Structure formats: structure tokens, C-alpha cells
């Protein structure tokens, strides 16, 4: 098999696995059946069955990974549409997101030291609450392992939508906008999507929480590097 | 296309931030100043937005490279992630609520 045909085959596999994941999710409609979890599992199964090297897979799906950047930029639009909500509650939003993000990073580093995890692993964990492309960039900047970070972001997103609504109710949060903000800050894209189920303003607050925490993290990252070393 | 410009700008000034962030700020400024209209992007961005997960899939497949780490420390990692997610959720929500109430009292209503 030539290198070229191998590349196309793997790209088709990825898109195919994603489509299957979406279909199954529509039928089953459960959190664990989300295509973000199902499709990678399917692809890993096929790759190991055909003994395909991960490096080959990585090269052939480079196009998709590259498109993640522009895809991320599309998030600006809902943010722009709901700019008025943001401006009305500027101070609580900014304080909430920055304190929340700090608490997240601090708790990650604290518990990770308790478990005596390796430095690259801790650094890969630190940006896990922000959206994947940003988290991967931050992780790369800090000397972490981007693939691990991508996994951690996904695990965070899934745990966020599983426990988020319950935890927030238990914490006595009744304001839906605040709930949306917290979901976006804690579980980024997946959390914001869950918040959007409560309504469009809630979804926009989710996107806002996700974006602000990402910005905050990017600004904080060089400082963090200094602290960790 | 705009993303390409953002990558160039970030490289040029050697900014310590990911190009995505530069691009988002740039895009937002262009929308606010009215150079670009959101209607222009309604279609293409909607498609990107809905299928964001597709672009994430290859990165997650990359996990197979680190199977060893996961097998050794899977439970610790899982615990860290769940606990810190709870931390972020509660602190963000409580601080935002506190701040809002404080602000209201200062305004006298």
C-alpha cells in the first residue's frame, strides 16, 4: 500500500467514525454515547486491529487537527450576539471566572503533588478546564503532553456535564445565567453546550465562561511555568 | 483565512499566547467596529460550531500513545479531574453570586 492511499483511508475512517458516533448518539441520547467519546474508541479499535501506527494516523488527520483553530474562532459569534448580557454583569462574571479558574488550577496541582505525579503529567492536567485547542497550546507552552491534555479536557467535559447540574443544584445556585457561566468555565465546550439546553442566554454565558477562562489561562500560563519550576 | 492572519500576527510579534486567542480578539474587534457583519459568517460558523467534536477526535485518538501512563495512574487522574471540576463549578458560581449581591447592595437596589 502506498503512503497516499493509506492517508486517505485514515481520514475517511475518522469522519466515518464521527458520523457513526453522531447517529448512535441520536438513537441512544445518553451522555456516555457522545460522539466525542464513541468515535475515538472506535478508531483506536480499528487502528489496533489493523496494526496501524499512530504516527501514520497523526499525519493523515493533520488537516482535521489544523481546522480546529478556525473552528474555535466561530465561537466569537454567539459571544458578540450576547455582548449586552456580558456588559451588564461585567464584574461578577470576571471575578467568578478568574477565581474559579485559579481554584481549578490550584486544586489540580495540589492533588497531583499528593499523588506524586510526574511533572509533564501535572503540566498536562493544569489547563484541563479550558477549551481543547487553547489547552493544548498552553500545555505545549508549559512542556506538557498535548495528547494527554486533549484527553483530560474531554474527561473534564464529560464529568462536567455528568455532575455539573447536580453539584450546582446542591450548592444552591438558582440563577440560570450563573449556572451557565460555571458550566462553561469548568467544562468548556461540552459544558457550554449543556448550558445551551437551558436556553440561549445560558448558552452564551457558557461560551463566555469558556472564552474568559481560556483567555485568563493563556495570560496566567507563563506565570504558572515559573511557579512550577 | 482570518485564522491564517492571526497565526502570522502571533508569530510576528512572538506573542506568548496561542494564535487562536489572537484570532478571536481580532475577529471580535472587527465585528465590534462593524468591518465584518455576523451575517457573513452565520452559515460557515454554524457548521463549524455544530461539528466541533469532529476536529477534536484525532487529538483524543492520540491518547493511545500514552496508554502506559493511563494504566498506571488512571484512577488518580480520574479523581483529580472530577474533584477539580467540582471546585471550579462551585467557586465560579458562588463568587459570581456573591459579587452580584454585593454589587446590588452598593447600588442601593
XYZ file of C-alpha atoms in Angstrom:
338
model
C 0.000 0.000 0.000
C 1.403 3.407 -0.883
C 1.608 6.170 1.657
C -1.023 8.214 -0.148
C -3.793 5.643 -0.178
C -3.091 4.943 3.488
C -3.600 8.591 4.330
C -6.963 8.911 2.613
C -8.180 5.701 4.196
C -7.462 7.002 7.703
C -9.146 10.324 7.066
C -12.273 8.559 5.833
C -12.168 6.302 8.879
C -12.146 9.324 11.185
C -15.048 11.103 9.517
C -16.924 7.805 9.269
C -16.430 7.046 12.956
C -17.679 10.541 13.764
C -20.818 10.100 11.663
C -21.489 6.726 13.295
C -20.938 8.322 16.700
C -23.498 11.051 15.910
C -26.070 8.517 14.663
C -25.717 6.308 17.715
C -25.944 9.342 19.960
C -29.191 10.421 18.294
C -30.667 6.990 18.895
C -29.453 6.442 22.434
C -29.271 10.051 23.628
C -27.122 9.404 26.688
C -24.054 11.260 27.926
C -21.716 8.290 27.503
C -22.794 7.806 23.892
C -21.489 11.254 22.902
C -19.542 11.077 19.594
C -16.622 12.725 21.365
C -16.152 9.521 23.363
C -17.507 6.887 20.974
C -15.631 7.859 17.794
C -12.100 7.839 19.250
C -12.768 4.452 20.866
C -13.960 3.103 17.530
C -10.892 4.485 15.725
C -8.483 3.119 18.347
C -10.133 -0.285 17.964
C -9.710 -0.207 14.159
C -6.128 1.066 14.389
C -5.071 -1.666 16.771
C -6.942 -4.336 14.782
C -5.126 -3.318 11.578
C -1.869 -2.655 13.459
C -1.665 0.870 12.077
C 0.990 3.080 13.579
C -0.264 6.136 15.452
C 2.285 8.343 13.662
C 0.696 7.437 10.309
C -2.724 8.277 11.705
C -1.479 11.594 13.033
C -0.028 12.641 9.661
C -3.149 11.729 7.740
C -5.531 13.555 10.058
C -3.361 16.642 10.296
C -5.925 18.504 8.184
C -8.662 17.974 10.779
C -6.431 18.968 13.672
C -5.418 22.097 11.807
C -9.065 23.061 11.217
C -9.610 23.086 14.962
C -8.121 26.598 15.021
C -10.627 28.192 12.617
C -13.440 26.149 14.222
C -12.600 27.714 17.536
C -12.896 31.176 16.081
C -16.536 30.528 15.248
C -17.221 30.800 18.986
C -16.798 34.550 18.790
C -20.172 34.934 17.045
C -22.562 33.905 19.873
C -20.378 35.959 22.191
C -20.845 39.045 20.035
C -24.596 38.487 19.826
C -24.992 38.445 23.596
C -22.486 41.173 24.389
C -25.150 43.194 26.250
C -25.719 40.467 28.878
C -21.983 40.336 29.384
C -21.600 44.084 29.835
C -24.489 44.277 32.322
C -22.872 41.773 34.661
C -19.235 42.535 33.934
C -17.870 42.438 37.473
C -19.451 39.221 38.821
C -18.542 37.437 35.594
C -14.894 38.465 35.590
C -14.401 37.788 39.298
C -16.238 34.474 39.183
C -14.333 33.133 36.205
C -10.902 34.213 37.422
C -11.364 32.942 40.991
C -12.953 29.735 39.683
C -10.111 29.085 37.231
C -7.499 29.737 39.918
C -9.268 27.326 42.283
C -9.270 24.725 39.497
C -5.563 25.017 38.704
C -4.639 25.127 42.398
C -6.698 22.021 43.198
C -5.197 20.134 40.239
C -1.621 20.934 41.244
C -2.331 20.258 44.912
C -3.879 16.823 44.443
C -1.370 15.894 41.733
C 1.522 16.564 44.116
C -0.270 14.451 46.715
C -0.297 11.550 44.246
C 3.312 12.354 43.269
C 2.555 12.528 39.561
C 5.354 13.377 37.138
C 5.974 16.962 36.074
C 4.799 16.543 32.448
C 1.584 14.920 33.680
C 0.832 17.736 36.144
C 1.513 20.336 33.487
C -0.757 18.481 31.060
C -3.505 18.474 33.704
C -3.304 22.146 34.665
C -5.150 23.665 31.661
C -7.795 20.901 31.519
C -10.794 23.148 32.218
C -10.280 25.318 29.150
C -11.236 24.548 25.590
C -9.074 21.944 23.789
C -7.069 23.999 21.242
C -6.202 26.529 23.919
C -5.487 23.832 26.482
C -3.199 22.068 24.019
C -1.332 25.308 23.265
C -0.948 26.107 26.960
C 0.151 22.540 27.727
C 2.697 22.718 24.910
C 3.979 26.031 26.234
C 4.420 24.563 29.723
C 6.167 21.423 28.450
C 3.224 19.052 28.826
C 1.972 16.324 26.507
C -0.696 17.743 24.153
C -2.420 14.386 23.562
C -2.793 13.821 27.290
C -4.182 17.319 27.710
C -6.730 16.665 24.956
C -7.827 13.556 26.839
C -8.038 15.428 30.148
C -10.136 18.182 28.594
C -12.521 15.552 27.280
C -12.706 13.780 30.632
C -13.322 17.145 32.294
C -16.079 17.979 29.833
C -17.783 14.650 30.399
C -17.510 14.834 34.183
C -18.770 18.424 33.986
C -21.993 17.513 32.206
C -22.493 14.410 34.337
C -22.083 16.010 37.752
C -22.348 19.734 36.935
C -26.129 20.219 37.103
C -26.353 18.093 40.273
C -23.465 19.888 42.007
C -24.848 23.325 41.144
C -28.285 22.434 42.474
C -26.696 21.039 45.621
C -24.646 24.245 46.006
C -27.923 26.202 45.996
C -27.379 28.067 42.726
C -30.744 29.025 41.317
C -29.699 31.665 38.793
C -29.522 30.013 35.378
C -27.069 32.562 33.952
C -24.642 31.839 36.800
C -25.098 28.110 36.207
C -24.263 28.576 32.525
C -21.168 30.588 33.371
C -19.935 27.941 35.811
C -20.535 25.132 33.322
C -18.564 26.927 30.611
C -15.725 27.816 32.965
C -15.432 24.277 34.341
C -16.200 22.112 31.325
C -15.542 24.416 28.325
C -17.182 23.427 25.043
C -19.142 20.444 26.354
C -20.273 22.403 29.405
C -21.363 25.354 27.289
C -23.336 23.015 25.045
C -25.083 21.583 28.120
C -25.829 25.105 29.360
C -27.367 25.937 25.972
C -30.036 23.345 26.747
C -31.294 25.676 29.499
C -31.721 28.468 26.927
C -29.805 30.735 24.573
C -28.615 33.337 27.142
C -27.412 30.489 29.370
C -25.533 29.019 26.408
C -23.942 32.389 25.658
C -22.875 32.641 29.312
C -21.339 29.191 28.922
C -19.371 30.326 25.863
C -18.372 33.426 27.777
C -17.151 31.388 30.763
C -15.237 29.129 28.402
C -13.661 32.011 26.480
C -12.769 34.091 29.528
C -11.217 31.160 31.349
C -9.216 30.380 28.203
C -8.000 33.980 27.961
C -7.259 34.001 31.671
C -5.328 30.750 31.393
C -3.288 31.995 28.426
C -2.304 35.087 30.392
C -1.579 33.045 33.510
C 0.389 30.271 31.749
C 3.856 31.911 31.677
C 3.453 32.783 35.373
C 2.438 29.201 36.084
C 5.540 27.915 34.332
C 7.603 29.994 36.701
C 5.729 28.762 39.778
C 6.004 25.086 38.787
C 9.736 25.267 38.135
C -8.365 32.887 6.324
C -8.629 35.135 9.345
C -7.032 32.383 11.359
C -4.056 32.410 8.978
C -3.596 36.130 9.570
C -3.789 35.523 13.310
C -1.046 32.884 13.109
C 1.136 35.319 11.190
C 0.478 38.161 13.629
C 1.235 35.940 16.613
C 4.452 34.675 15.053
C 5.493 38.135 14.005
C 5.200 39.693 17.426
C 6.284 36.431 19.118
C 3.308 36.759 21.468
C 3.278 34.325 24.388
C -0.327 33.320 23.609
C -1.845 30.717 21.278
C -2.758 32.084 17.814
C -6.391 31.082 18.433
C -6.653 33.755 21.091
C -5.140 36.453 18.892
C -7.539 35.438 16.141
C -10.565 35.569 18.432
C -9.681 39.020 19.746
C -9.049 40.250 16.205
C -12.335 38.767 14.985
C -14.254 40.308 17.893
C -12.745 43.740 17.246
C -13.658 43.517 13.558
C -17.249 42.625 14.499
C -17.500 45.452 17.044
C -16.079 48.029 14.661
C -18.537 46.829 12.018
C -15.879 45.918 9.438
C -17.362 42.411 9.381
C -21.041 41.549 9.771
C -22.058 38.434 11.724
C -24.455 37.509 8.901
C -21.460 36.799 6.643
C -20.379 34.008 8.916
C -23.738 32.651 10.037
C -23.558 29.696 7.665
C -19.912 28.633 7.783
C -19.523 29.213 11.507
C -22.719 27.317 12.294
C -21.322 24.266 10.544
C -18.015 24.534 12.390
C -19.783 25.102 15.672
C -22.069 22.084 15.459
C -19.329 19.703 14.424
C -16.549 20.982 16.638
C -16.229 17.465 18.074
C -15.057 16.067 14.714
C -11.913 18.182 14.867
C -11.268 17.016 18.403
C -11.438 13.326 17.527
C -7.854 12.890 16.164
C -6.397 14.531 19.277
C -8.295 12.132 21.502
C -7.153 9.145 19.444
C -3.630 10.330 20.309
C -4.311 9.050 23.806
C -3.310 5.575 22.659
C 0.275 6.812 22.652
C 0.071 7.328 26.407
C -1.708 4.125 27.307
C 1.085 3.271 29.756
C 0.655 6.411 31.858
C -3.103 5.934 31.898
C -2.887 2.331 33.026
C -0.570 3.259 35.865
C -2.241 6.408 37.101
C -5.734 6.234 35.636
C -7.592 6.366 38.937
C -5.531 9.198 40.375
C -6.048 11.210 37.179
C -9.758 10.492 37.178
C -10.082 11.590 40.810
C -8.095 14.796 40.190
C -10.252 15.684 37.224
C -13.570 15.103 38.967
C -12.571 16.869 42.203
C -11.116 19.916 40.489
C -14.109 20.163 38.150
C -16.340 20.342 41.244
C -14.017 23.019 42.656
C -14.252 25.173 39.527
C -18.047 24.772 39.271
C -18.729 25.761 42.866
C -16.181 28.569 43.223
C -17.159 30.191 39.938
C -20.866 30.073 40.764
C -20.522 31.184 44.402
C -18.109 34.014 43.698
C -20.280 35.257 40.835
C -23.377 35.162 43.078
C -21.606 36.897 45.981
C -20.281 39.596 43.705
C -23.682 40.174 42.193
C -25.372 40.554 45.578
C -22.585 42.846 46.794
C -22.927 44.990 43.688
C -26.673 45.286 44.112
C -26.361 46.473 47.711
C -23.855 49.116 46.672
C -26.198 50.428 44.040
C -28.952 50.634 46.629
C -31.209 48.116 44.932
